CSV table of C-alpha atoms in Angstrom, one decimal:
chain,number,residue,atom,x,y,z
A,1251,UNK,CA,1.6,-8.6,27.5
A,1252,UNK,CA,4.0,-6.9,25.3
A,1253,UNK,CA,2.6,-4.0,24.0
A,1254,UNK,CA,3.3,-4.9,20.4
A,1255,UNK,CA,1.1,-7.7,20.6
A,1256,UNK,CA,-2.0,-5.8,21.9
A,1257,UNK,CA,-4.6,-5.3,20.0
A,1258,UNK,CA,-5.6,-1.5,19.9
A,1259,UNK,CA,-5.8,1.7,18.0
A,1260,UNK,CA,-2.4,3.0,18.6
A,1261,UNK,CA,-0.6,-0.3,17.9
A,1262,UNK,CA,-2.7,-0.1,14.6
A,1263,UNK,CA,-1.4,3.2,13.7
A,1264,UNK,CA,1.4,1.8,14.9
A,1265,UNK,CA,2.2,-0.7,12.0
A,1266,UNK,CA,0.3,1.0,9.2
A,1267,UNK,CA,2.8,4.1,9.8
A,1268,UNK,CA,5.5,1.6,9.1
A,1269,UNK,CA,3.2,0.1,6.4
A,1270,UNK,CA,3.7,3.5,4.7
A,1271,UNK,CA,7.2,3.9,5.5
A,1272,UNK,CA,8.3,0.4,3.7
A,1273,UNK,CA,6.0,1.2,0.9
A,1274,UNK,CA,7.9,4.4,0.0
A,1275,UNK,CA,10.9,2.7,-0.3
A,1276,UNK,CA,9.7,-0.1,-2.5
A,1277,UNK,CA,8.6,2.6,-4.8
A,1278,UNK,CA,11.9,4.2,-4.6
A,1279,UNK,CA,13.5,0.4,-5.4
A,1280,UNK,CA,10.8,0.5,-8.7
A,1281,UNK,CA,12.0,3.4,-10.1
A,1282,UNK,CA,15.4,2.5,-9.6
A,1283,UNK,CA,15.2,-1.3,-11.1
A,1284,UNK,CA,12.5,0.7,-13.8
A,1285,UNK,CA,15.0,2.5,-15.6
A,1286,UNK,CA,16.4,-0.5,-17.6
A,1287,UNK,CA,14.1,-3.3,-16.6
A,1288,UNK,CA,9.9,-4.1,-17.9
A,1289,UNK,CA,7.6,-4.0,-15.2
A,1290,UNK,CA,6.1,-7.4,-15.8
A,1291,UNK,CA,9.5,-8.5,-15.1
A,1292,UNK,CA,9.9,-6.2,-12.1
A,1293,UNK,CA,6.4,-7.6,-10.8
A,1294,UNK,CA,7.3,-11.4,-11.0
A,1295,UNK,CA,11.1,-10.7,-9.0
A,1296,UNK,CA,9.3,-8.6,-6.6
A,1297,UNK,CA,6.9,-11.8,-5.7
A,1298,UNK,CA,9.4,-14.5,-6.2
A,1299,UNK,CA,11.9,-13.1,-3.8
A,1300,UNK,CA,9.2,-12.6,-1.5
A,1301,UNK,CA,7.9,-16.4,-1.5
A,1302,UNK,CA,12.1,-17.6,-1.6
A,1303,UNK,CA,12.5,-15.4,2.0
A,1304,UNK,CA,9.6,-17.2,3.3
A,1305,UNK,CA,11.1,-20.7,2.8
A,1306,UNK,CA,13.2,-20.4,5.8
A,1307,UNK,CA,9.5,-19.4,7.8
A,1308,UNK,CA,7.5,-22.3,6.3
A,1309,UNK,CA,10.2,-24.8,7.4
A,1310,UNK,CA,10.3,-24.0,10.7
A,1311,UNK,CA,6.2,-23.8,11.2
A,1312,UNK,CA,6.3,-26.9,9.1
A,1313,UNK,CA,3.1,-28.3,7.9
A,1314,UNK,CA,1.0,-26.1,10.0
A,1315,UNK,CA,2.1,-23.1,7.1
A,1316,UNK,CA,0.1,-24.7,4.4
A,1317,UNK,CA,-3.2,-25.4,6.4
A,1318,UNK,CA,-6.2,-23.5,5.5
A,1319,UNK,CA,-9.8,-23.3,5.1
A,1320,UNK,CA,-10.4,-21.1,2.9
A,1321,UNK,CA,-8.4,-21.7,-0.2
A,1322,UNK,CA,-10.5,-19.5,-2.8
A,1323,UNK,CA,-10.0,-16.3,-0.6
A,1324,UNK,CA,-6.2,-16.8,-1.3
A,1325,UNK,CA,-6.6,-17.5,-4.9
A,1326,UNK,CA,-8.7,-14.0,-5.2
A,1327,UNK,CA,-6.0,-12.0,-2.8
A,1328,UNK,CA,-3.1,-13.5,-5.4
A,1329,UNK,CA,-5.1,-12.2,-8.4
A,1330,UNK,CA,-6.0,-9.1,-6.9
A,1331,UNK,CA,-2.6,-8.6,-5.8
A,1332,UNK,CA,-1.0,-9.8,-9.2
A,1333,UNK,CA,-3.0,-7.3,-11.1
A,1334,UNK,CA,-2.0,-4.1,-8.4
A,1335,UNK,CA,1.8,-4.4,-8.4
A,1336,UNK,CA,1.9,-4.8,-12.4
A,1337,UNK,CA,0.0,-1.8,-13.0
A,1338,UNK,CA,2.0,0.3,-9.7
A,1339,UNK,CA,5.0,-1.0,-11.8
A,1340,UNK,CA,3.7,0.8,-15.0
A,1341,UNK,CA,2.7,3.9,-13.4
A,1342,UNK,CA,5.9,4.3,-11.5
A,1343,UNK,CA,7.6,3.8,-14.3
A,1344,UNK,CA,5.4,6.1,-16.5
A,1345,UNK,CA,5.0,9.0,-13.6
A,1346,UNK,CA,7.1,11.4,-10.9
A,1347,UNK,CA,7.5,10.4,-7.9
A,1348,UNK,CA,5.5,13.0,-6.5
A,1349,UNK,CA,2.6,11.9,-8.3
A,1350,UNK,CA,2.9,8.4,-7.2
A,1351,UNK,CA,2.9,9.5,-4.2
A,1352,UNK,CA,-0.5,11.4,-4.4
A,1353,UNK,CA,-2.0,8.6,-6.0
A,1354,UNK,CA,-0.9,6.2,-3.7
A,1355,UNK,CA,-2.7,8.4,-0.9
A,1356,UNK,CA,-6.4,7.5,-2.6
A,1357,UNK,CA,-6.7,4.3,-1.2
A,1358,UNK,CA,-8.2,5.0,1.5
A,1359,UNK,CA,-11.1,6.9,0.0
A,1360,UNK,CA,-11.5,3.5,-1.8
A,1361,UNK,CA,-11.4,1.9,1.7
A,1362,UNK,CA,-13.8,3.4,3.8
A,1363,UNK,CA,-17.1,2.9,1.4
A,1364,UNK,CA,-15.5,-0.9,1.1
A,1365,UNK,CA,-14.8,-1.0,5.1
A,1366,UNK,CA,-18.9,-0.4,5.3
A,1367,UNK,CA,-20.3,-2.3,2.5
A,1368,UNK,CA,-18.4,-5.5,2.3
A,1369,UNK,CA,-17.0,-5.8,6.7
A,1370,UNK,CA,-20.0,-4.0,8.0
A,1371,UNK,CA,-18.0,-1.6,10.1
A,1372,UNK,CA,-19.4,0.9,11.6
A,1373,UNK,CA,-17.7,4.2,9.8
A,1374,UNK,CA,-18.2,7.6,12.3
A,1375,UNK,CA,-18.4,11.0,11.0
A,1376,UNK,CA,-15.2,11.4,12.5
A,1377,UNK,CA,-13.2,9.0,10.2
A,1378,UNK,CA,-15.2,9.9,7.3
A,1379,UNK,CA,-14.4,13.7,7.6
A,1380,UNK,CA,-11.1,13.2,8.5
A,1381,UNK,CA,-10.7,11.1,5.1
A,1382,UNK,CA,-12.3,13.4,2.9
A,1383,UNK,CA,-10.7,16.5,4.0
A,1384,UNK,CA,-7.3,14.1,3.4
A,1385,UNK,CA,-8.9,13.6,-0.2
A,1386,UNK,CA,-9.4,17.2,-0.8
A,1387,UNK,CA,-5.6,17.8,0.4
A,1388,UNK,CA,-4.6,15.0,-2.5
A,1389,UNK,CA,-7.3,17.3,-5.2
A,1390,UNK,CA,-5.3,20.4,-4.6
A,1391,UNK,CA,-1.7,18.3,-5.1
A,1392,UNK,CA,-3.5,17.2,-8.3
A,1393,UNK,CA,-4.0,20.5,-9.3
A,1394,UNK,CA,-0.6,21.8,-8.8
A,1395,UNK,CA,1.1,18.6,-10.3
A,1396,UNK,CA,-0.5,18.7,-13.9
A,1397,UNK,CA,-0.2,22.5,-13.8
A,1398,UNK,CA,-4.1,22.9,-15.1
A,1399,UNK,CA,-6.0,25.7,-14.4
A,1400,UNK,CA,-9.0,24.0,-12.7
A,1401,UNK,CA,-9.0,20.4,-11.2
A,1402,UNK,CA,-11.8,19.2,-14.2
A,1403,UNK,CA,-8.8,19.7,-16.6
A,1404,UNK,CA,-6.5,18.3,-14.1
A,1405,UNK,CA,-8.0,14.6,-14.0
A,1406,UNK,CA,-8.9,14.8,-17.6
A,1407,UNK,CA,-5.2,15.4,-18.5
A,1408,UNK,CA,-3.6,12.3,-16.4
A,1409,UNK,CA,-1.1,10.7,-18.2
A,1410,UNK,CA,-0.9,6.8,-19.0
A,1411,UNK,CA,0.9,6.3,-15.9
A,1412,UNK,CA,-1.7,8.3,-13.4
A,1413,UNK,CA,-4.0,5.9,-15.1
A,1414,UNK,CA,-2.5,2.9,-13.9
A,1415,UNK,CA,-1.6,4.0,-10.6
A,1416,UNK,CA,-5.3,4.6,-10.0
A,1417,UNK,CA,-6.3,1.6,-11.2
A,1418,UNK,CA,-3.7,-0.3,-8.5
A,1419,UNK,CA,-5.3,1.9,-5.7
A,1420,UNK,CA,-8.5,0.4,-6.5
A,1421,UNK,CA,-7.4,-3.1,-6.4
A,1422,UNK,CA,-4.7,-2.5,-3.3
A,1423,UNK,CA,-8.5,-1.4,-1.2
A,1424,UNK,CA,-9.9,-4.5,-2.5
A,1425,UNK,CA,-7.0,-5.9,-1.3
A,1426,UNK,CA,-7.0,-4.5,2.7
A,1427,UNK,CA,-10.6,-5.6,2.6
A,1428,UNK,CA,-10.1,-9.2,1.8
A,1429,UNK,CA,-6.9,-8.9,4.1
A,1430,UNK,CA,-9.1,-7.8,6.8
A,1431,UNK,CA,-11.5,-10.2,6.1
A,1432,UNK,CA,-9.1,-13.1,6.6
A,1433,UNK,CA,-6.9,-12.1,9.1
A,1434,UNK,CA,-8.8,-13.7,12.2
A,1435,UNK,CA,-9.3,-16.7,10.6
A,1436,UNK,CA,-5.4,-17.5,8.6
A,1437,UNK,CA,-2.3,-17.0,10.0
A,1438,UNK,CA,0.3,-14.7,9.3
A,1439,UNK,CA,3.1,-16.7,7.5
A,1440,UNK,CA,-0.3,-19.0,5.8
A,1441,UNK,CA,-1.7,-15.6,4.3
A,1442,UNK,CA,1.8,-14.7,3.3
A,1443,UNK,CA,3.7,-17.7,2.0
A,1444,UNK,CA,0.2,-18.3,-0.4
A,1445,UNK,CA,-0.1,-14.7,-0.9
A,1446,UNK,CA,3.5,-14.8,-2.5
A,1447,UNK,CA,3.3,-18.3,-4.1
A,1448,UNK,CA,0.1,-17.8,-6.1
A,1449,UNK,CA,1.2,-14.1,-7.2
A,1450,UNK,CA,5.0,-15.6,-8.6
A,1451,UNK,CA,2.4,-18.3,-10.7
A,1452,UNK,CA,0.9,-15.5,-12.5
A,1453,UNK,CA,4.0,-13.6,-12.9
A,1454,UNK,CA,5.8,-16.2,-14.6
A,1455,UNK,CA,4.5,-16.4,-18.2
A,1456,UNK,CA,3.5,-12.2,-18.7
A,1457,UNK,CA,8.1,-12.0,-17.0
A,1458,UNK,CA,8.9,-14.5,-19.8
A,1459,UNK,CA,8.0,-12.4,-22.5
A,1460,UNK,CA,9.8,-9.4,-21.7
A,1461,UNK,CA,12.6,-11.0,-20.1
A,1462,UNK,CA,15.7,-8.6,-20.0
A,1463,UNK,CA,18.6,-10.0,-18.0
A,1464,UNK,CA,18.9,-8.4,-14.9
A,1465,UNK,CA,22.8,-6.8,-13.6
A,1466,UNK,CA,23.6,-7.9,-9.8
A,1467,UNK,CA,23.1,-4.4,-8.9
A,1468,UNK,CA,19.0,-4.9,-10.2
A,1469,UNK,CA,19.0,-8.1,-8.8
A,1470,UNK,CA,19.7,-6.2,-5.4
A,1471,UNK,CA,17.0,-4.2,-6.0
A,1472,UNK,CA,14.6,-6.9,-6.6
A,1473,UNK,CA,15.5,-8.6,-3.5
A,1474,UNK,CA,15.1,-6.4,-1.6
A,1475,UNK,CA,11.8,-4.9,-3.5
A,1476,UNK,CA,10.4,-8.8,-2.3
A,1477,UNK,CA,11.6,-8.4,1.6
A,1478,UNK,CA,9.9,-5.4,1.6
A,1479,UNK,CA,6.7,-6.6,-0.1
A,1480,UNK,CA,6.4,-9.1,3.0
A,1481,UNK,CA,7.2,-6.3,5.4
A,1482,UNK,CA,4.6,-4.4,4.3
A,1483,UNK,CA,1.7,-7.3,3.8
A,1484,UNK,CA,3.1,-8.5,7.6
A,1485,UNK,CA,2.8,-4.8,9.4
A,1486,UNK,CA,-0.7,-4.7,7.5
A,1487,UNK,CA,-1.9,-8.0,8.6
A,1488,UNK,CA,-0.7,-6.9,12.3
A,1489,UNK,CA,-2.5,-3.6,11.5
A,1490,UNK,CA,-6.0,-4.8,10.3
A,1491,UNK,CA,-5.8,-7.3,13.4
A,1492,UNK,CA,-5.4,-4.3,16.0
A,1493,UNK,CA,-8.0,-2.2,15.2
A,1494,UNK,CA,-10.5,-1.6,12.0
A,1495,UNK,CA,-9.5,-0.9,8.8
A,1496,UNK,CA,-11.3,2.3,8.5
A,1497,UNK,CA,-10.1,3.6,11.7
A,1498,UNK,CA,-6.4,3.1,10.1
A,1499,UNK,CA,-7.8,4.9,6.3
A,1500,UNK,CA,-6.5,8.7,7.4
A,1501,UNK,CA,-3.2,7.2,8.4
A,1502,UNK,CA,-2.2,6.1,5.0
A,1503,UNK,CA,-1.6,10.0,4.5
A,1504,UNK,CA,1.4,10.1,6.5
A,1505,UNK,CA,3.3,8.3,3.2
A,1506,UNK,CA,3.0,12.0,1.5
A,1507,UNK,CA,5.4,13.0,4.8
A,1508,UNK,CA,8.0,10.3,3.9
A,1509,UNK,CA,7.5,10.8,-0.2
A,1510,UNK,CA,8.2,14.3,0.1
A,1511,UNK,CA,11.4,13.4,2.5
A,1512,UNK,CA,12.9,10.7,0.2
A,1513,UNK,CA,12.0,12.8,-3.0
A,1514,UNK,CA,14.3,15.7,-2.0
A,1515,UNK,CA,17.0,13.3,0.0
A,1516,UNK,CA,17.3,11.5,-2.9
A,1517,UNK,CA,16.1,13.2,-6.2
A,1518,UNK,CA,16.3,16.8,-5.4
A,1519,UNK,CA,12.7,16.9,-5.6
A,1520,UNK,CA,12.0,20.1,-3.4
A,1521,UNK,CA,7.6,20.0,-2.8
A,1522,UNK,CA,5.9,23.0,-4.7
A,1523,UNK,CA,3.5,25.7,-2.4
A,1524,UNK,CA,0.5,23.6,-4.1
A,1525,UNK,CA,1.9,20.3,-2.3
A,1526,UNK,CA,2.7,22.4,0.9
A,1527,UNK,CA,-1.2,23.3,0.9
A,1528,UNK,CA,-2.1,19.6,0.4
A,1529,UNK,CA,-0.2,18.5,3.0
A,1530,UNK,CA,-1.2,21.3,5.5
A,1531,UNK,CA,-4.7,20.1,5.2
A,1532,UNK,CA,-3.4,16.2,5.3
A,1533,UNK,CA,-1.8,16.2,8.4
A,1534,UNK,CA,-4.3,18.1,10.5
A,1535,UNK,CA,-7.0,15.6,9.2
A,1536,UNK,CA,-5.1,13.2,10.1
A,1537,UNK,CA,-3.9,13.9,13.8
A,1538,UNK,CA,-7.4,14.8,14.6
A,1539,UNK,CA,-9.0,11.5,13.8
A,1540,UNK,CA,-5.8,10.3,16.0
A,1541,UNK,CA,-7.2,12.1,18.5
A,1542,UNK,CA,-10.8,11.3,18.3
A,1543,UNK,CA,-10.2,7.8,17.9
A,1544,UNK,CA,-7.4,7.9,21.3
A,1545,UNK,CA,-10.3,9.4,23.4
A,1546,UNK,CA,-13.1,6.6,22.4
A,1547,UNK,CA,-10.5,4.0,23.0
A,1548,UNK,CA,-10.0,5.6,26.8
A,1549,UNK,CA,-13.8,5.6,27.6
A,1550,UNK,CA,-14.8,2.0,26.3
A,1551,UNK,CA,-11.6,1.2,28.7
Protein backbone atom coordinates (compact mmCIF):
# COMPACT_ATOMS: atom_id res chain seq x y z
CA UNK A 1 0.00 0.00 0.00
CA UNK A 2 1.33 3.40 -0.71
CA UNK A 3 2.52 4.88 2.27
CA UNK A 4 0.41 8.01 1.92
CA UNK A 5 -2.56 6.19 2.16
CA UNK A 6 -1.80 4.31 5.49
CA UNK A 7 -3.29 5.15 8.31
CA UNK A 8 -0.75 5.94 11.07
CA UNK A 9 0.84 8.51 13.41
CA UNK A 10 3.60 9.63 11.17
CA UNK A 11 1.39 9.98 8.07
CA UNK A 12 -0.81 12.13 10.43
CA UNK A 13 1.96 14.36 11.35
CA UNK A 14 2.53 14.00 8.02
CA UNK A 15 -0.47 16.15 6.66
CA UNK A 16 -1.13 18.37 9.63
CA UNK A 17 2.68 19.67 9.12
CA UNK A 18 1.48 20.60 5.64
CA UNK A 19 -1.87 21.65 7.25
CA UNK A 20 0.30 24.31 8.96
CA UNK A 21 2.40 25.09 6.22
CA UNK A 22 -0.70 26.05 3.75
CA UNK A 23 -2.31 27.83 6.56
CA UNK A 24 0.62 30.35 6.94
CA UNK A 25 0.40 31.22 3.59
CA UNK A 26 -3.32 31.92 3.54
CA UNK A 27 -2.63 34.27 6.28
CA UNK A 28 0.04 35.88 4.31
CA UNK A 29 -2.66 36.03 1.16
CA UNK A 30 -5.20 37.92 4.02
CA UNK A 31 -2.97 40.42 4.90
CA UNK A 32 -2.09 41.04 1.50
CA UNK A 33 -5.83 41.25 -0.05
CA UNK A 34 -6.51 43.11 3.70
CA UNK A 35 -4.96 46.16 2.93
CA UNK A 36 -7.57 47.63 0.58
CA UNK A 37 -10.39 44.95 0.80
CA UNK A 38 -13.32 44.32 4.10
CA UNK A 39 -12.97 41.07 5.50
CA UNK A 40 -16.58 40.00 5.05
CA UNK A 41 -15.73 40.40 1.52
CA UNK A 42 -12.38 38.59 1.85
CA UNK A 43 -14.29 35.70 3.74
CA UNK A 44 -17.05 35.10 1.03
CA UNK A 45 -14.05 35.08 -2.14
CA UNK A 46 -12.11 32.90 0.01
CA UNK A 47 -15.20 30.26 0.16
CA UNK A 48 -16.57 30.83 -3.23
CA UNK A 49 -13.35 30.09 -5.06
CA UNK A 50 -12.96 27.19 -2.96
CA UNK A 51 -16.53 25.65 -3.94
CA UNK A 52 -15.78 26.97 -8.02
CA UNK A 53 -12.26 24.64 -7.85
CA UNK A 54 -14.35 21.85 -6.67
CA UNK A 55 -16.80 21.83 -9.66
CA UNK A 56 -14.29 20.05 -11.77
CA UNK A 57 -14.07 17.21 -8.62
CA UNK A 58 -17.94 16.91 -8.27
CA UNK A 59 -18.28 16.23 -11.97
CA UNK A 60 -16.14 13.61 -12.23
CA UNK A 61 -17.50 11.69 -8.88
CA UNK A 62 -20.83 12.65 -10.22
CA UNK A 63 -23.82 12.00 -8.07
CA UNK A 64 -21.95 10.01 -5.58
CA UNK A 65 -20.41 13.90 -4.34
CA UNK A 66 -23.75 14.98 -3.00
CA UNK A 67 -24.73 11.79 -1.06
CA UNK A 68 -24.92 11.97 2.57
CA UNK A 69 -26.41 10.96 5.80
CA UNK A 70 -25.88 13.34 7.86
CA UNK A 71 -26.96 16.64 6.39
CA UNK A 72 -27.21 18.68 9.85
CA UNK A 73 -23.50 17.87 10.69
CA UNK A 74 -22.60 19.83 7.40
CA UNK A 75 -24.93 22.64 8.10
CA UNK A 76 -23.17 23.12 11.76
CA UNK A 77 -19.39 22.57 10.14
CA UNK A 78 -20.51 25.62 7.44
CA UNK A 79 -21.66 27.80 10.36
CA UNK A 80 -18.96 27.06 12.42
CA UNK A 81 -16.62 27.55 9.71
CA UNK A 82 -18.40 30.79 8.36
CA UNK A 83 -18.09 32.39 11.75
CA UNK A 84 -13.95 31.33 12.09
CA UNK A 85 -12.61 32.72 8.79
CA UNK A 86 -14.63 36.16 9.23
CA UNK A 87 -13.38 36.77 12.55
CA UNK A 88 -9.40 35.30 11.40
CA UNK A 89 -10.14 38.00 8.63
CA UNK A 90 -10.65 40.80 11.23
CA UNK A 91 -7.87 39.85 13.47
CA UNK A 92 -5.44 39.59 10.62
CA UNK A 93 -6.40 42.57 9.55
CA UNK A 94 -6.43 44.27 12.91
CA UNK A 95 -3.00 42.47 14.31
CA UNK A 96 0.94 41.59 13.36
CA UNK A 97 1.65 38.80 11.92
CA UNK A 98 3.51 37.55 14.70
CA UNK A 99 0.67 37.73 16.89
CA UNK A 100 -1.48 35.90 14.50
CA UNK A 101 0.77 33.51 14.50
CA UNK A 102 0.75 32.98 18.35
CA UNK A 103 -2.76 32.93 18.45
CA UNK A 104 -3.18 30.68 15.81
CA UNK A 105 -0.94 28.15 17.95
CA UNK A 106 -3.94 27.98 20.85
CA UNK A 107 -6.02 25.69 19.16
CA UNK A 108 -4.89 22.88 20.22
CA UNK A 109 -5.23 23.67 23.93
CA UNK A 110 -8.92 24.11 22.74
CA UNK A 111 -8.52 20.64 21.15
CA UNK A 112 -7.38 18.30 23.53
CA UNK A 113 -10.27 18.97 26.44
CA UNK A 114 -12.73 18.78 23.17
CA UNK A 115 -10.74 15.48 21.81
CA UNK A 116 -11.89 13.90 25.42
CA UNK A 117 -15.21 15.28 26.06
CA UNK A 118 -17.11 15.19 22.86
CA UNK A 119 -14.75 11.91 20.72
CA UNK A 120 -13.98 10.09 23.92
CA UNK A 121 -10.38 9.73 23.12
CA UNK A 122 -8.22 8.60 25.37
CA UNK A 123 -5.77 11.79 26.08
CA UNK A 124 -2.15 10.34 27.83
CA UNK A 125 -0.04 12.44 30.04
CA UNK A 126 2.22 12.46 27.32
CA UNK A 127 0.10 14.54 24.87
CA UNK A 128 -1.33 16.57 27.51
CA UNK A 129 2.18 17.71 28.79
CA UNK A 130 3.56 18.13 25.65
CA UNK A 131 0.54 20.60 24.81
CA UNK A 132 0.71 22.58 27.81
CA UNK A 133 4.37 23.12 27.90
CA UNK A 134 3.58 24.23 24.00
CA UNK A 135 0.87 26.70 25.65
CA UNK A 136 3.26 28.00 28.15
CA UNK A 137 5.86 28.58 25.12
CA UNK A 138 2.78 30.76 23.36
CA UNK A 139 2.27 32.70 27.28
CA UNK A 140 5.83 33.90 27.25
CA UNK A 141 5.40 35.10 23.24
CA UNK A 142 2.37 36.93 24.69
CA UNK A 143 4.30 38.51 27.08
CA UNK A 144 6.96 39.81 24.84
CA UNK A 145 4.49 40.83 22.01
CA UNK A 146 2.28 43.35 24.10
CA UNK A 147 5.47 44.52 25.78
CA UNK A 148 3.57 44.26 29.50
CA UNK A 149 5.32 43.71 32.44
CA UNK A 150 3.54 40.52 33.70
CA UNK A 151 1.35 38.25 31.49
CA UNK A 152 -2.10 39.42 33.68
CA UNK A 153 -1.52 42.82 32.00
CA UNK A 154 -0.55 41.12 28.87
CA UNK A 155 -4.04 39.37 28.07
CA UNK A 156 -5.92 42.27 29.66
CA UNK A 157 -4.27 44.66 27.05
CA UNK A 158 -5.13 42.55 23.68
CA UNK A 159 -6.21 44.61 21.07
CA UNK A 160 -9.65 44.24 19.02
CA UNK A 161 -7.81 42.11 16.65
CA UNK A 162 -6.23 39.48 19.47
CA UNK A 163 -9.86 39.37 20.35
CA UNK A 164 -11.10 38.00 17.27
CA UNK A 165 -8.28 35.80 16.48
CA UNK A 166 -9.12 34.05 19.80
CA UNK A 167 -12.47 33.75 19.22
CA UNK A 168 -11.69 31.93 15.56
CA UNK A 169 -9.33 29.45 17.47
CA UNK A 170 -12.20 28.47 19.56
CA UNK A 171 -14.48 27.85 16.73
CA UNK A 172 -11.51 26.30 14.25
CA UNK A 173 -11.31 23.33 17.52
CA UNK A 174 -14.92 23.01 17.33
CA UNK A 175 -14.27 22.73 13.96
CA UNK A 176 -11.40 19.58 13.96
CA UNK A 177 -13.80 17.98 16.29
CA UNK A 178 -16.80 17.80 14.10
CA UNK A 179 -14.23 17.11 11.18
CA UNK A 180 -13.05 14.22 13.17
CA UNK A 181 -16.28 13.25 13.95
CA UNK A 182 -17.30 12.85 10.35
CA UNK A 183 -14.53 11.78 8.59
CA UNK A 184 -15.21 7.88 8.66
CA UNK A 185 -18.51 8.26 7.86
CA UNK A 186 -18.39 11.27 4.54
CA UNK A 187 -16.08 11.42 2.01
CA UNK A 188 -13.57 13.72 1.20
CA UNK A 189 -14.72 15.75 -1.84
CA UNK A 190 -18.74 15.28 0.07
CA UNK A 191 -17.31 16.99 3.30
CA UNK A 192 -15.58 19.51 1.05
CA UNK A 193 -17.77 20.51 -1.81
CA UNK A 194 -20.80 21.11 1.24
CA UNK A 195 -18.23 22.48 3.48
CA UNK A 196 -17.56 25.24 0.75
CA UNK A 197 -21.12 25.51 -0.61
CA UNK A 198 -22.97 26.23 2.62
CA UNK A 199 -20.01 28.67 3.87
CA UNK A 200 -20.32 30.91 0.24
CA UNK A 201 -24.42 30.97 1.29
CA UNK A 202 -23.70 32.80 4.36
CA UNK A 203 -21.00 34.85 2.95
CA UNK A 204 -23.14 36.32 0.33
CA UNK A 205 -25.46 38.89 2.01
CA UNK A 206 -22.75 40.16 5.14
CA UNK A 207 -19.96 40.52 1.17
CA UNK A 208 -22.82 42.59 -0.30
CA UNK A 209 -22.73 45.17 2.05
CA UNK A 210 -19.26 46.02 2.05
CA UNK A 211 -18.63 45.30 -1.40
CA UNK A 212 -15.42 47.10 -2.72
CA UNK A 213 -14.40 46.08 -6.25
CA UNK A 214 -11.69 43.87 -6.19
CA UNK A 215 -8.23 44.74 -8.79
CA UNK A 216 -7.03 41.45 -10.76
CA UNK A 217 -4.08 41.45 -8.70
CA UNK A 218 -6.70 40.86 -5.30
CA UNK A 219 -8.65 38.66 -7.32
CA UNK A 220 -5.34 36.50 -7.49
CA UNK A 221 -5.12 36.63 -4.07
CA UNK A 222 -8.48 35.40 -3.42
CA UNK A 223 -8.15 32.57 -5.61
CA UNK A 224 -5.65 31.37 -4.51
CA UNK A 225 -6.74 32.15 -0.66
CA UNK A 226 -9.80 29.49 -1.79
CA UNK A 227 -7.26 26.65 -3.30
CA UNK A 228 -5.63 26.85 -0.25
CA UNK A 229 -8.67 26.75 2.03
CA UNK A 230 -9.40 23.21 0.35
CA UNK A 231 -5.79 22.23 0.76
CA UNK A 232 -5.78 22.74 4.09
CA UNK A 233 -9.47 21.17 5.06
CA UNK A 234 -8.25 18.01 2.54
CA UNK A 235 -4.57 17.50 4.43
CA UNK A 236 -6.80 17.79 7.76
CA UNK A 237 -9.48 15.40 6.77
CA UNK A 238 -6.37 12.93 5.61
CA UNK A 239 -4.96 13.93 9.04
CA UNK A 240 -7.81 13.22 11.49
CA UNK A 241 -8.39 9.89 9.46
CA UNK A 242 -4.67 8.68 10.17
CA UNK A 243 -4.43 8.95 13.64
CA UNK A 244 -6.42 10.95 16.60
CA UNK A 245 -6.84 14.31 16.79
CA UNK A 246 -5.21 14.76 20.01
CA UNK A 247 -2.25 12.89 19.13
CA UNK A 248 -1.81 15.58 16.10
CA UNK A 249 -2.64 18.86 18.94
CA UNK A 250 1.37 19.51 19.65
CA UNK A 251 2.04 19.48 15.96
CA UNK A 252 0.01 22.54 15.16
CA UNK A 253 3.14 24.36 16.85
CA UNK A 254 5.35 23.75 14.04
CA UNK A 255 3.24 26.83 12.13
CA UNK A 256 5.25 29.34 14.71
CA UNK A 257 8.54 27.65 12.64
CA UNK A 258 7.06 28.65 9.22
CA UNK A 259 5.45 32.18 10.66
CA UNK A 260 8.66 33.27 11.94
CA UNK A 261 10.32 32.12 8.37
CA UNK A 262 7.80 33.90 6.12
CA UNK A 263 7.59 36.94 8.57
CA UNK A 264 11.35 37.77 8.06
CA UNK A 265 11.44 36.47 4.20
CA UNK A 266 8.82 38.59 3.45
CA UNK A 267 8.23 41.45 5.95
CA UNK A 268 11.57 41.88 7.58
CA UNK A 269 10.04 40.72 10.66
CA UNK A 270 13.21 39.45 12.56
CA UNK A 271 11.65 37.16 15.97
CA UNK A 272 12.47 39.11 19.36
CA UNK A 273 14.66 36.92 22.31
CA UNK A 274 10.96 36.59 24.05
CA UNK A 275 9.69 34.65 20.75
CA UNK A 276 13.11 32.75 20.64
CA UNK A 277 12.28 31.53 24.29
CA UNK A 278 8.70 30.55 23.17
CA UNK A 279 9.79 28.63 20.56
CA UNK A 280 12.70 26.88 22.40
CA UNK A 281 10.24 25.41 24.70
CA UNK A 282 7.68 24.71 21.47
CA UNK A 283 9.71 22.63 19.63
CA UNK A 284 11.18 20.35 22.32
CA UNK A 285 7.50 19.75 23.42
CA UNK A 286 6.76 19.04 20.41
CA UNK A 287 9.46 16.42 19.16
CA UNK A 288 9.13 14.63 22.34
CA UNK A 289 5.43 13.81 22.03
CA UNK A 290 6.79 12.73 18.29
CA UNK A 291 8.75 10.48 19.99
CA UNK A 292 6.57 9.02 22.59
CA UNK A 293 3.85 8.68 20.31
CA UNK A 294 6.58 6.72 17.37
CA UNK A 295 7.55 4.23 20.17
CA UNK A 296 3.74 3.24 21.15
CA UNK A 297 3.01 2.98 17.52
CA UNK A 298 6.17 0.29 17.25
CA UNK A 299 4.88 -1.86 20.24
CA UNK A 300 1.09 -2.20 19.34
CA UNK A 301 2.80 -3.35 15.87
Amino acid sequence: MNWFARKGYLQGVFWIVLVCLISNLNDILMRLAGTRLPSMQISFFRFFFAFLTLIPFVIVRGKEAFVTAQPGFHFLRAVLGFGAVAFWCTGVSKAPLAVVSTIALTVPIFVLPMASLFLKEHVVWQRTAATLAGFAGILIIIKGTAGETSLLNSLYHLDNGSIFLIAAAILFALSDILNKKMVHQESSLTMLFYFAAGTSLFGILPAIFVWTTPTLTELLYLFCLGAGGNLILYFLLKAFAATDVSALAPYRYVELIFATFFGYILFQEIPTDITLIGAAIIIPSTFAIAYYETRQQKKQA
